[in-house]
Coordinates of C-alpha atoms in Angstrom, one line a residue:
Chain A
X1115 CA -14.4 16.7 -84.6
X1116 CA -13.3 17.1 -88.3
X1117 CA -10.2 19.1 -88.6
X1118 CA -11.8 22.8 -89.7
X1119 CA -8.3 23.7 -91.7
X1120 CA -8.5 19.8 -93.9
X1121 CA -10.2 21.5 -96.9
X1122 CA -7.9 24.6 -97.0
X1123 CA -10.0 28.2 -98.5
X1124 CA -7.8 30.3 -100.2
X1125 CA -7.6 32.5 -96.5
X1126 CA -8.3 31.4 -93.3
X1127 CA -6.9 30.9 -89.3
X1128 CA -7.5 28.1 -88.2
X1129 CA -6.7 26.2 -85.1
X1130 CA -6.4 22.1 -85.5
X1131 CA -6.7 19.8 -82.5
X1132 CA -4.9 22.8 -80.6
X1133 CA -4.0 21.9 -76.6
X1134 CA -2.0 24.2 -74.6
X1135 CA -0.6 22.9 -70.7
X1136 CA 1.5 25.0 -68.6
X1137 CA 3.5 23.7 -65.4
X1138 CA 2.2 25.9 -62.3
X1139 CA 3.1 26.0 -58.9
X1140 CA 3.8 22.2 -59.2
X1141 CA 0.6 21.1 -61.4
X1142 CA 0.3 20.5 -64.9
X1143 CA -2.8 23.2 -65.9
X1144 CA -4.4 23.3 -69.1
X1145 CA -4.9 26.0 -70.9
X1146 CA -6.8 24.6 -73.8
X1147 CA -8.1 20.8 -74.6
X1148 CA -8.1 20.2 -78.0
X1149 CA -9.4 23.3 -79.7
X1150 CA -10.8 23.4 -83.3
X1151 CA -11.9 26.6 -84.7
X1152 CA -11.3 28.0 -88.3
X1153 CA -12.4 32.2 -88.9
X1154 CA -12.8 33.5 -92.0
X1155 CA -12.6 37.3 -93.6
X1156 CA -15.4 39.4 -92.5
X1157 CA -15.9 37.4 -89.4
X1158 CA -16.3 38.5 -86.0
X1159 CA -16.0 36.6 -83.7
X1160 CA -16.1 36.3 -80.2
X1161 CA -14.3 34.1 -77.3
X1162 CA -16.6 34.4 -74.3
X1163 CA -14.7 33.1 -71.4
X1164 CA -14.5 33.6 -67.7
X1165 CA -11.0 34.4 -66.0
X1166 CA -8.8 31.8 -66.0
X1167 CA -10.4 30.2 -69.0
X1168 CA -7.6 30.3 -71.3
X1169 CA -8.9 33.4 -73.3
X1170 CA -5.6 35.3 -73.0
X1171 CA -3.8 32.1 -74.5
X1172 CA -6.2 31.7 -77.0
X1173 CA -5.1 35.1 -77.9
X1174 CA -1.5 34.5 -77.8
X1175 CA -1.9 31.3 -79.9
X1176 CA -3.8 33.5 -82.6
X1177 CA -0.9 36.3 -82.7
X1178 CA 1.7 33.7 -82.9
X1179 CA 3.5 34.9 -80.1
X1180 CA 3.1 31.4 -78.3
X1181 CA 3.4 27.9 -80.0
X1182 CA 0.9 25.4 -78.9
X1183 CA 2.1 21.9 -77.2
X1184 CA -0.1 19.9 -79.5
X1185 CA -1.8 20.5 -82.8
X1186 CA -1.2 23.4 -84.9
X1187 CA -2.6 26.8 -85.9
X1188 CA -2.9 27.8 -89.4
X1189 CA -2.7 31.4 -90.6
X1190 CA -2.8 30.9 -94.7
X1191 CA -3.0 34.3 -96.3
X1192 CA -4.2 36.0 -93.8
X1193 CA -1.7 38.9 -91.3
X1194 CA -2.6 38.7 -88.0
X1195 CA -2.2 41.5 -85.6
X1196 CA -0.4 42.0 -81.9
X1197 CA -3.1 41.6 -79.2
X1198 CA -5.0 45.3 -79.6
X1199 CA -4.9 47.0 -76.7
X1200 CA -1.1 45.3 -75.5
X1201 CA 0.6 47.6 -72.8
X1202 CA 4.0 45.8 -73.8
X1203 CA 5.7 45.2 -76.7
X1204 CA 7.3 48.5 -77.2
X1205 CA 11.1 49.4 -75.8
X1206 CA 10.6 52.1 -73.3
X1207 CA 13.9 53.2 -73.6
X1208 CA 13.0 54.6 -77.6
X1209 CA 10.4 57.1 -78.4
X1210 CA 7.3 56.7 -79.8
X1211 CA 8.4 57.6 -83.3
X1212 CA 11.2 55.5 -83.7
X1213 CA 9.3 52.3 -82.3
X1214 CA 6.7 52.9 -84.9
X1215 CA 9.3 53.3 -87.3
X1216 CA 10.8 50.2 -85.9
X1217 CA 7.3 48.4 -86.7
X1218 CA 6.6 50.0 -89.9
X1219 CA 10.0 48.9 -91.4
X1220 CA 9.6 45.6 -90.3
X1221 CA 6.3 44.9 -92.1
X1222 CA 7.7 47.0 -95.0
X1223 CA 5.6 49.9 -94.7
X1224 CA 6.6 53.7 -95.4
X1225 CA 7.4 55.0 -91.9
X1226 CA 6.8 58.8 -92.5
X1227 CA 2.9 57.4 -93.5
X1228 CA 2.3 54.9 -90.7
X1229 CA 3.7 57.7 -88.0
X1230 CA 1.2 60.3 -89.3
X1231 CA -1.6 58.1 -89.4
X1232 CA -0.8 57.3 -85.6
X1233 CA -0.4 60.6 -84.5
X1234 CA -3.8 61.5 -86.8
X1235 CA -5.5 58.9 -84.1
X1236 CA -3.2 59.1 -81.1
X1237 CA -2.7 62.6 -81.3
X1238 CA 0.9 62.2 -79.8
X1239 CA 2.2 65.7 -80.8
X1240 CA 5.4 66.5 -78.9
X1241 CA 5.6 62.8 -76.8
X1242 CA 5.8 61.6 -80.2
X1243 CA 9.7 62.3 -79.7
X1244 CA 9.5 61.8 -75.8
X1245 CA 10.8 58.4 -74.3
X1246 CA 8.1 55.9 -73.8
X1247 CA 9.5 54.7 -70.3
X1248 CA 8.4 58.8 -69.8
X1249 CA 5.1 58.5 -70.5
X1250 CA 2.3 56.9 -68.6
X1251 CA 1.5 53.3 -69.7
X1252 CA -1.6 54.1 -71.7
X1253 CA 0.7 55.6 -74.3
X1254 CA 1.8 52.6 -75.4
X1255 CA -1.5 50.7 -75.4
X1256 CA -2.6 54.1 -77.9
X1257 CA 0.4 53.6 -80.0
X1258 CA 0.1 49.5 -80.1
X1259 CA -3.5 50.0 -81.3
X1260 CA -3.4 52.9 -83.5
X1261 CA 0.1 50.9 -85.6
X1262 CA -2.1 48.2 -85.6
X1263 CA -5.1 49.8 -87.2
X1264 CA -2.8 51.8 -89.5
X1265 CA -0.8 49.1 -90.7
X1266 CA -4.3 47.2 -91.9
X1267 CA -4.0 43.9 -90.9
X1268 CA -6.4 40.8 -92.5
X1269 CA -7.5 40.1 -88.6
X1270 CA -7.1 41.8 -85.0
X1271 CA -7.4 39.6 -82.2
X1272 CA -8.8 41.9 -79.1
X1273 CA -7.7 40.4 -75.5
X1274 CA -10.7 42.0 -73.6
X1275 CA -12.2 45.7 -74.0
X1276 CA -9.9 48.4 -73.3
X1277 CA -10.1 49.8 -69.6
X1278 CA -9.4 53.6 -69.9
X1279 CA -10.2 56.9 -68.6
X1280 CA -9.1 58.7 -71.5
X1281 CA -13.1 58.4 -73.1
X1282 CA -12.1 60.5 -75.9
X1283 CA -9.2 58.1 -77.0
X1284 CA -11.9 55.4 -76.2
X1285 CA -14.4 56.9 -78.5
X1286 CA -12.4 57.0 -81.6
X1287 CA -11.1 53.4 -81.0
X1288 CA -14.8 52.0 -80.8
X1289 CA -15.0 54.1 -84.1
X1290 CA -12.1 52.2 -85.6
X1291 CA -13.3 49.3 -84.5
X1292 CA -16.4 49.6 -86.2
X1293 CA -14.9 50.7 -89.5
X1294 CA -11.8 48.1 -89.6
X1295 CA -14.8 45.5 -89.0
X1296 CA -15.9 46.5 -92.5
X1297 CA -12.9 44.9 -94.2
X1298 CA -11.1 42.7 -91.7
X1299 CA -11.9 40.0 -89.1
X1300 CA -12.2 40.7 -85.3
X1301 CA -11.7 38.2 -82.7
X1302 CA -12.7 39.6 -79.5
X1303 CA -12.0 37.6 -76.4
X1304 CA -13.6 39.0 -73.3
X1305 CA -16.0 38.3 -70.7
X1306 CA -18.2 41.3 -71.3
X1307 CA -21.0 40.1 -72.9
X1308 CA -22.9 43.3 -74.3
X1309 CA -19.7 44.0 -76.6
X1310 CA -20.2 40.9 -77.8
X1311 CA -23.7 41.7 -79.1
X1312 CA -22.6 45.1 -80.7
X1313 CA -19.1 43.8 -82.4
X1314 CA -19.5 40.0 -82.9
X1315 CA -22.0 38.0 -85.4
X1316 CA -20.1 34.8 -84.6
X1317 CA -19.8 33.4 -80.6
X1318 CA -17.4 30.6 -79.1
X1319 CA -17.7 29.7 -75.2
X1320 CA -14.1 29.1 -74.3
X1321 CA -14.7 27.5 -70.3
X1322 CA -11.6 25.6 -68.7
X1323 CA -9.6 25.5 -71.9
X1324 CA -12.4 24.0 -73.9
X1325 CA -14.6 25.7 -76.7
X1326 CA -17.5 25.3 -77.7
X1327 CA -19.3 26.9 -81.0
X1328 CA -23.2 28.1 -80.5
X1329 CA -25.3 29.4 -83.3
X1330 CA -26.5 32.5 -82.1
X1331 CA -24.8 34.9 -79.8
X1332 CA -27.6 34.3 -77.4
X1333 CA -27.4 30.7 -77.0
X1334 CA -24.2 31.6 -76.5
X1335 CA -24.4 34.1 -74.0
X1336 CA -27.1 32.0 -71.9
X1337 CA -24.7 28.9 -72.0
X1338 CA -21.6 31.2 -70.6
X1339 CA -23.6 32.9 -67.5
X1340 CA -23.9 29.2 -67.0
X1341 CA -20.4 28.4 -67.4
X1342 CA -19.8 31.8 -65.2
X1343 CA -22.1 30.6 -62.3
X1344 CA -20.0 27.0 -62.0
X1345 CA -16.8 28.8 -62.1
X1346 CA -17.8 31.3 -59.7
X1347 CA -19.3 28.2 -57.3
X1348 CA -16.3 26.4 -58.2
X1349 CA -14.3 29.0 -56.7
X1350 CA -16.7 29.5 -53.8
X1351 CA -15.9 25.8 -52.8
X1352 CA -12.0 26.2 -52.9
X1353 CA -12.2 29.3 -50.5
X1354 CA -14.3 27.6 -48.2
X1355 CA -12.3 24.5 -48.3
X1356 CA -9.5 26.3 -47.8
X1357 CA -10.8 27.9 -44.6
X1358 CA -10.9 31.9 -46.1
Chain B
X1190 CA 12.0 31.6 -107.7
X1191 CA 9.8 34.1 -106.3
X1192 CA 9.4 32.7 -103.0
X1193 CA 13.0 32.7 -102.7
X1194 CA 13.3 36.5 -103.4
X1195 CA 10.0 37.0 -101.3
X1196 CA 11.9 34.9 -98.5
X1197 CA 15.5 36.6 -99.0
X1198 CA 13.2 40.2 -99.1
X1199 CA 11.8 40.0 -95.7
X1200 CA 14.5 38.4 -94.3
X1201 CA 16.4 41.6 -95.2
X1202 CA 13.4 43.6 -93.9
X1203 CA 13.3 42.0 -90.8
X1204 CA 17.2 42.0 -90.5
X1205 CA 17.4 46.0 -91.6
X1206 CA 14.4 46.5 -89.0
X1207 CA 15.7 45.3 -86.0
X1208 CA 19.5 46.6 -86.5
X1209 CA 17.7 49.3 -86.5
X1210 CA 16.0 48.8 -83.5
X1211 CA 19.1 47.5 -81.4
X1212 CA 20.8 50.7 -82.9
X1213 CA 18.6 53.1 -80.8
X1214 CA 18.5 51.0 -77.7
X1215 CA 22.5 50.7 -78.1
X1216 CA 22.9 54.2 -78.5
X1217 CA 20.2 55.8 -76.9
X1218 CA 18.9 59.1 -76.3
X1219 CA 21.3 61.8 -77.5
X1220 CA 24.0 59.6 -78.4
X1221 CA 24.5 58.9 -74.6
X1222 CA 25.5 55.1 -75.5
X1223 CA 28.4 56.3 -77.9
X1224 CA 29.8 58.4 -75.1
X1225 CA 29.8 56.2 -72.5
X1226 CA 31.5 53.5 -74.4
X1227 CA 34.0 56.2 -75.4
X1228 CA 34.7 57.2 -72.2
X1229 CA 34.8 53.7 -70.9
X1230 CA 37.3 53.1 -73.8
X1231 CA 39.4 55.7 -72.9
X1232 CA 39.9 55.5 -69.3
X1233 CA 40.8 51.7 -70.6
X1234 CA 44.1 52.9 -73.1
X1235 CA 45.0 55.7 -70.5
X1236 CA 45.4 53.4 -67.9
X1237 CA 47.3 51.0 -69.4
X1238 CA 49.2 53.2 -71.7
X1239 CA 50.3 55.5 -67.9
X1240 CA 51.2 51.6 -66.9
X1241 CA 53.7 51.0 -70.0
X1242 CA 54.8 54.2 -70.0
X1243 CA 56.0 53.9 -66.2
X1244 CA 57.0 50.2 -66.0
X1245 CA 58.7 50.5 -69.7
X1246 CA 58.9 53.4 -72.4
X1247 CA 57.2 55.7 -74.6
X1248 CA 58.2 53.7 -77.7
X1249 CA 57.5 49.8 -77.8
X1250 CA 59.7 48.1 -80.9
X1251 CA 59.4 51.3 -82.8
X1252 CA 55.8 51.9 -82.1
X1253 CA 54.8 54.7 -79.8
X1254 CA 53.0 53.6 -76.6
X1255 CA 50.0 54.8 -76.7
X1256 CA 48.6 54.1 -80.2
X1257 CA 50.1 50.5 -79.4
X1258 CA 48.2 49.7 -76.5
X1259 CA 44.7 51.4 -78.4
X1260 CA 45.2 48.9 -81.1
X1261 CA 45.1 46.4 -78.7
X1262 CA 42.6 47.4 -76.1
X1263 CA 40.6 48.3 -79.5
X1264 CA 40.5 44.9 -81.2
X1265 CA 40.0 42.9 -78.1
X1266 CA 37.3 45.3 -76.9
X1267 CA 35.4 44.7 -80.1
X1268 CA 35.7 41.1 -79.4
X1269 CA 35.0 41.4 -76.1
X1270 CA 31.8 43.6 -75.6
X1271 CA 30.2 42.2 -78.9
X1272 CA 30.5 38.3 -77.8
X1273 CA 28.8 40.3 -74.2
X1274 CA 26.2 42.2 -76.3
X1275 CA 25.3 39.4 -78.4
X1276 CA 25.0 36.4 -75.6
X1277 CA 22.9 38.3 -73.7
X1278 CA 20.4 38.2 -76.4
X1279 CA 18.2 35.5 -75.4
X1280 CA 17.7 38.4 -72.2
X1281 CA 16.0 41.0 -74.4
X1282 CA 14.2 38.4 -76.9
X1283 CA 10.7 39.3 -75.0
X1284 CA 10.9 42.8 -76.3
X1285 CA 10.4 41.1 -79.6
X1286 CA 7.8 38.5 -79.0
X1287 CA 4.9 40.4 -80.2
X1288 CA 6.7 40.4 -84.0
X1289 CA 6.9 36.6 -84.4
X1290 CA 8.7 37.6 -87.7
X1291 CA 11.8 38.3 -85.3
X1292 CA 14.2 35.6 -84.5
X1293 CA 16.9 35.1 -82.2
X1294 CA 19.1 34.5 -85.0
X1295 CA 17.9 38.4 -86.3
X1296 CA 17.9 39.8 -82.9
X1297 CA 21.9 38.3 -82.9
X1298 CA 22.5 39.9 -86.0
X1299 CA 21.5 42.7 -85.3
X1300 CA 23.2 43.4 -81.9
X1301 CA 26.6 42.4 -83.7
X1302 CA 26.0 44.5 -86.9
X1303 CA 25.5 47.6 -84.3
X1304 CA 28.4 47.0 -82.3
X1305 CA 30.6 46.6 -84.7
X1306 CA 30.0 49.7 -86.5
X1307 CA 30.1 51.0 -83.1
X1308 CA 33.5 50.4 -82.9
X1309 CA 34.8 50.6 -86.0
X1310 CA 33.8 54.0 -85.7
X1311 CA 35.2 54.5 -82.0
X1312 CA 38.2 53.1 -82.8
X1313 CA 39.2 55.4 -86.2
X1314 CA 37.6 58.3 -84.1
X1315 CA 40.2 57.2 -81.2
X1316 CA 43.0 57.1 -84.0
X1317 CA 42.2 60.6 -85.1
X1318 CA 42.8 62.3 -82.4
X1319 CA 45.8 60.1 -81.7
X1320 CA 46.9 61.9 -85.0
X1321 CA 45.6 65.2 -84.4
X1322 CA 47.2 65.1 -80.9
X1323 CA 50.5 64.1 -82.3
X1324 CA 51.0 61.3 -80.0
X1325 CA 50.5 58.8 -83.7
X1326 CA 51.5 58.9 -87.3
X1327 CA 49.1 58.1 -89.7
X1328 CA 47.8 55.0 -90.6
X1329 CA 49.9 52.8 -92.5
X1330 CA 47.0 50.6 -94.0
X1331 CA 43.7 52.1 -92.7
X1332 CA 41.5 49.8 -94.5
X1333 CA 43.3 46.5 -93.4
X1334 CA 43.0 48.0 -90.2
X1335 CA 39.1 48.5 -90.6
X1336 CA 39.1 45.1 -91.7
X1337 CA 41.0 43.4 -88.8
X1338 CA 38.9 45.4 -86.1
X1339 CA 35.5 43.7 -88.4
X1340 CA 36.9 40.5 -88.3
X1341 CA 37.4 40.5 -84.2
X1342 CA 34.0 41.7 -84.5
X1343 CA 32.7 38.6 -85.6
X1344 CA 34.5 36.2 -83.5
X1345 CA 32.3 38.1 -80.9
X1346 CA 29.3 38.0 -83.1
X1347 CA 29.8 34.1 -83.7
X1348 CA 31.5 33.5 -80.2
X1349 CA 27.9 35.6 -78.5
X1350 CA 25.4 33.5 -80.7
X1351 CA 27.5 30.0 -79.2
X1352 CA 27.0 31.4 -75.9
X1353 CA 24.1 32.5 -75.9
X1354 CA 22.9 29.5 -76.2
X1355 CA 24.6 27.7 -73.7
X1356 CA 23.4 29.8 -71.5
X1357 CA 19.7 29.1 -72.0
X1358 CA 21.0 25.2 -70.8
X1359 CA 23.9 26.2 -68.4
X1360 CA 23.5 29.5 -66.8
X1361 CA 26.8 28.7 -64.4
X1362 CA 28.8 29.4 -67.8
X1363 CA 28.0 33.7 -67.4
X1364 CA 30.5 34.1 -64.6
X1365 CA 33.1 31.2 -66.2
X1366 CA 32.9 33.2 -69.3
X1367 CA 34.0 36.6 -67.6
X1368 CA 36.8 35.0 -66.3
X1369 CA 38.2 33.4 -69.8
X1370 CA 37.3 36.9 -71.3
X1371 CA 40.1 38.3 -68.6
X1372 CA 42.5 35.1 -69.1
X1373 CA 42.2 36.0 -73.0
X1374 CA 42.8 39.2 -73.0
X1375 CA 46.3 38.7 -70.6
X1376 CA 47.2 36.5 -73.8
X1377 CA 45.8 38.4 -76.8
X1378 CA 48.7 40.5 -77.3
X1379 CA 46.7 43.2 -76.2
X1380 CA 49.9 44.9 -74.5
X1381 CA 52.6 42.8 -75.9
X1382 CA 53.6 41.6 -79.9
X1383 CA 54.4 37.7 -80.6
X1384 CA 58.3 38.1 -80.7
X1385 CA 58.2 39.0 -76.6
X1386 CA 56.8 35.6 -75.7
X1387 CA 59.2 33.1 -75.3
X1388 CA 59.6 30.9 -77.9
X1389 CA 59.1 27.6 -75.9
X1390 CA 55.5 29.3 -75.1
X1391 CA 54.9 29.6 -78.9
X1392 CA 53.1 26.2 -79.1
X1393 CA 50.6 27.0 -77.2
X1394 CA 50.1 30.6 -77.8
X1395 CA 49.9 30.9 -81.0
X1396 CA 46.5 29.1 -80.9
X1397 CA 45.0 32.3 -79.9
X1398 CA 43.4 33.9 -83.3
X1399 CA 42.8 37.3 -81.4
X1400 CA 47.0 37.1 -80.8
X1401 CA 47.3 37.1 -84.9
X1402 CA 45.0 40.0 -85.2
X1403 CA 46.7 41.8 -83.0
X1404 CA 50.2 41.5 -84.3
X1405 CA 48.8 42.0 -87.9
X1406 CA 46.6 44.7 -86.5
X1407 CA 50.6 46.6 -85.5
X1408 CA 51.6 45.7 -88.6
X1409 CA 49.3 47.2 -90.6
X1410 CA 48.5 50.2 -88.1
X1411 CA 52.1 51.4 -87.9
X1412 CA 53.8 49.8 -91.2
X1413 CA 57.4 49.4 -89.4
X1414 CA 56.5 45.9 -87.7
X1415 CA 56.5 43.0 -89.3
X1416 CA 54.1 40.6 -88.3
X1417 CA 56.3 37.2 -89.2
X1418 CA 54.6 34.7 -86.2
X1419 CA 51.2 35.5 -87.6
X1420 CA 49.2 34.2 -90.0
X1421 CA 45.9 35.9 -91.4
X1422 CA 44.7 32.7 -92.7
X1423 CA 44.7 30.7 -89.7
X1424 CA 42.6 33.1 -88.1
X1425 CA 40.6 33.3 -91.1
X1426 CA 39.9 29.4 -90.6
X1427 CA 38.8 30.1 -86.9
X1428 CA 36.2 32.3 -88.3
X1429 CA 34.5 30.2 -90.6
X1430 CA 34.7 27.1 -87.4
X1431 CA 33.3 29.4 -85.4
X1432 CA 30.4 30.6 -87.9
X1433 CA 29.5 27.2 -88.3
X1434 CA 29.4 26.3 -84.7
X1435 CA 26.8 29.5 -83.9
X1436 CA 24.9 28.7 -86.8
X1437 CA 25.0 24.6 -84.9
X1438 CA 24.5 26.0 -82.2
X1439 CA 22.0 28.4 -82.7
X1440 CA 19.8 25.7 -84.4
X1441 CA 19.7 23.4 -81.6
X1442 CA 18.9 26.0 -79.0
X1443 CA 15.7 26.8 -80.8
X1444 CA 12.8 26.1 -78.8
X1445 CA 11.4 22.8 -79.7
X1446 CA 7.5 21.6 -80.1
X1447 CA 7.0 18.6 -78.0
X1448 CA 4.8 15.8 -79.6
X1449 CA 2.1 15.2 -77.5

């Protein structure tokens, strides 16, 4: 396949000949074979994968927090954000306030506006000044995503949908999904396939570290139930085998 | 010429960012940090001030007992915890790994930067009530002084970045270095000036920097020793050797891409 990041647009992410192993348990495991992908603004796309595919990688890859074994990924004018809904990151040992402060300083933001804006969304109140480590863990997926949204970022990569009780939270955060869609790219990778259909126009099938592009989102829903079923048989075989 | 500025801008961002960062996890809620590293230091210079005082007297070549030992315990503890604070860095790089911005070199930096205001601060705090509690004069040279206590700041500042990365390659080296941290400060002059050791011992004593601080640091804190044996521009040199072997150093720990 033609490296997608040869002929460079002025902004794009792109991933070129990207492989990923990791040693497990005493086998070599790959992540991802030789992935080429390139997203544009205004795109949103999705990474349908099962669990175990390499969708979280994928993720990590995109953020930069990882570095792949082989091949490279581009980000060329275009700020990429942590994973959305991320339940780490922060230091429990500072409040919420100064570890916004911490991240608004670093992308050279004013602090007093990003903190506002979080606690607009979050609405933190007094834990704004409470230790995080104090709080329940939630709080720090609120405050990853709503520092994310509020520091406006070119793309936000989305390692599955958030899982919350708190449906108010969850209601605004679909909201602000749907209006940072208007003027950034989303790349949602999940296994849920009806958010696919309401957030994505774009759809990848990402099964056993290799993707695969489809032109509609329901070729490329139909091919991943597929993809599901042999994982799920797959898996079926190794209990069995296994004497479970 | 812009890049450069753009590049030399965020690497101040960055750098400002995550001192700050370290600052509030160093000092923690309520200032709880600072206390606890000035209780630590005190029980440190009361012990072994009680020790000289009882083995020896209150006044040590013409320099009371207990700001003498401070100086020491002072400049070796800067050395000492920043070289701790800043090896253990590689320990606490995770909580950065969502800002791929952040390096370990930043994350070094900024552990150093903290811990030596820390104690530069501790330390002329420590002084002042010395003074106010009439157990000191005043400061002969307070800003040499400053400047001695930064200077064994960044031996531990480049001495932590060395080991820190050793010890991503040979984690054996953690316990080896606490025990050269206690053989070091038995021959820093923490509780003793270059004249007491015997001059046949001179040779090899003297190639201790932290043992030239330390008998500048009396010279300059009391301003009736004279620090003859010491020389500030040997230990000068040892700072810019050891700068250059963190900076070595630090470049070859970096995690490498393997060519597939």
């Amino acid at each position: 396949m033609a490296s997608p990041v040869q002929k460079m647009p002025e902004r794009i992410i792109g991933f070129d000949g990207v492989s990923v192993r990791y040693y497990d348990r005493g086998r070599i495991m790959t992540a991802l074979h030789d992935v080429n992908f390139a997203i544009t603004p205004g795109q949103s796309v999705a990474i349908l994968g099962t669990k175990g595919s390499g969708k979280s990688t994928l993720v990590r890859l995109l953020c930069n927090i990882e570095k792949p074994l082989v091949g490279r990924v581009v980000h060329h004018n275009m700020t990429v954000s942590w994973p959305v809904w991320a339940r780490t990151g922060l230091i429990r040992s500072m409040t919420a306030r100064d570890n916004i402060r911490f991240t608004a300083q670093l992308y050279g933001r004013s602090a007093p506006d990003i903190i506002r804006r979080v606690d607009d969304f979050a609405h933190l109140g007094a834990k704004m000044d409470v230790l995080l480590g104090d709080l329940p863990s939630s709080t720090m997926a609120k405050v990853m995503f709503a520092t994310a949204a509020a520091l406006d970022f070119d793309c936000y990569p989305i390692d599955d949908w958030l899982a919350t009780h708190d449906h108010e939270f969850r209601r605004r955060a679909e909201d602000t999904l749907q209006s940072l869609r208007q003027h950034s790219t989303l790349v949602l990778a999940t296994s849920r396939t009806n958010f696919v259909r309401t957030y994505c126009d774009v759809a990848y099938v990402l099964h056993r570290g290799v993707l695969t592009h489809h032109d509609t989102i329901d070729e490329a829903i139909r091919y991943y139930r597929g993809c599901a079923a042999s994982s799920e048989a797959a898996e079926d075989t190794e209990a069995t085998e296994a004497g479970y | 010429m812009n890049d450069a500025l753009n590049a030399i801008d965020n690497q101040l961002r960055v750098l400002s960012a995550v001192t700050f960062r370290e600052a509030k996890a160093r000092l923690g809620l309520n200032f709880v940090g600072v206390w606890t590293e000035f209780g630590r230091l005190s029980i440190a210079i009361g012990i072994f001030s009680v020790i000289r005082y009882f083995t020896g007297s209150g006044i040590h070549r013409g320099m009371e007992i207990i700001p003498f030992i401070a100086t020491g315990v002072l400049m070796f503890w800067m050395f000492r915890r920043t070289l701790l604070f800043v090896s253990m860095t590689s320990m606490s790089a995770e909580r950065y790994a969502f800002f791929p911005q952040v390096t370990m070199l930043d994350i070094a930096l900024g552990r150093g930067v903290v811990n030596i205001v820390l104690y530069v601060v501790l330390s002329f705090a420590t002084f002042g009530v010395f003074i106010i509690a009439g157990v000191s004069g005043p400061i002969y040279r307070p800003a040499y002084v400053a400047m001695l206590l930064i200077v064994s700041g960044f031996y531990g500042l480049f001495g932590g970045i060395i080991f820190n990365a050793l010890f991503a390659r040979v984690k054996i080296l953690r316990p080896v270095l606490q025990v050269g941290l206690r053989i070091l400060m038995l021959t820093s002059g923490v509780f003793f000036v270059i004249p007491e050791i015997p001059y046949s011992l001179h040779g090899f004593a003297l190639w201790n920097p932290l043992l030239h601080l330390n008998d500048i640091m009396r010279q300059e804190y009391f301003g009736k020793y004279s620090a003859d044996y010491a020389d500030f521009g040997y230990a000068m040199r040892w700072l810019i050797g050891l700068a250059l072997f963190a900076l070595i150093f630090e470049r070859a720990a970096r995690k490498r891409k393997d060519v597939g």
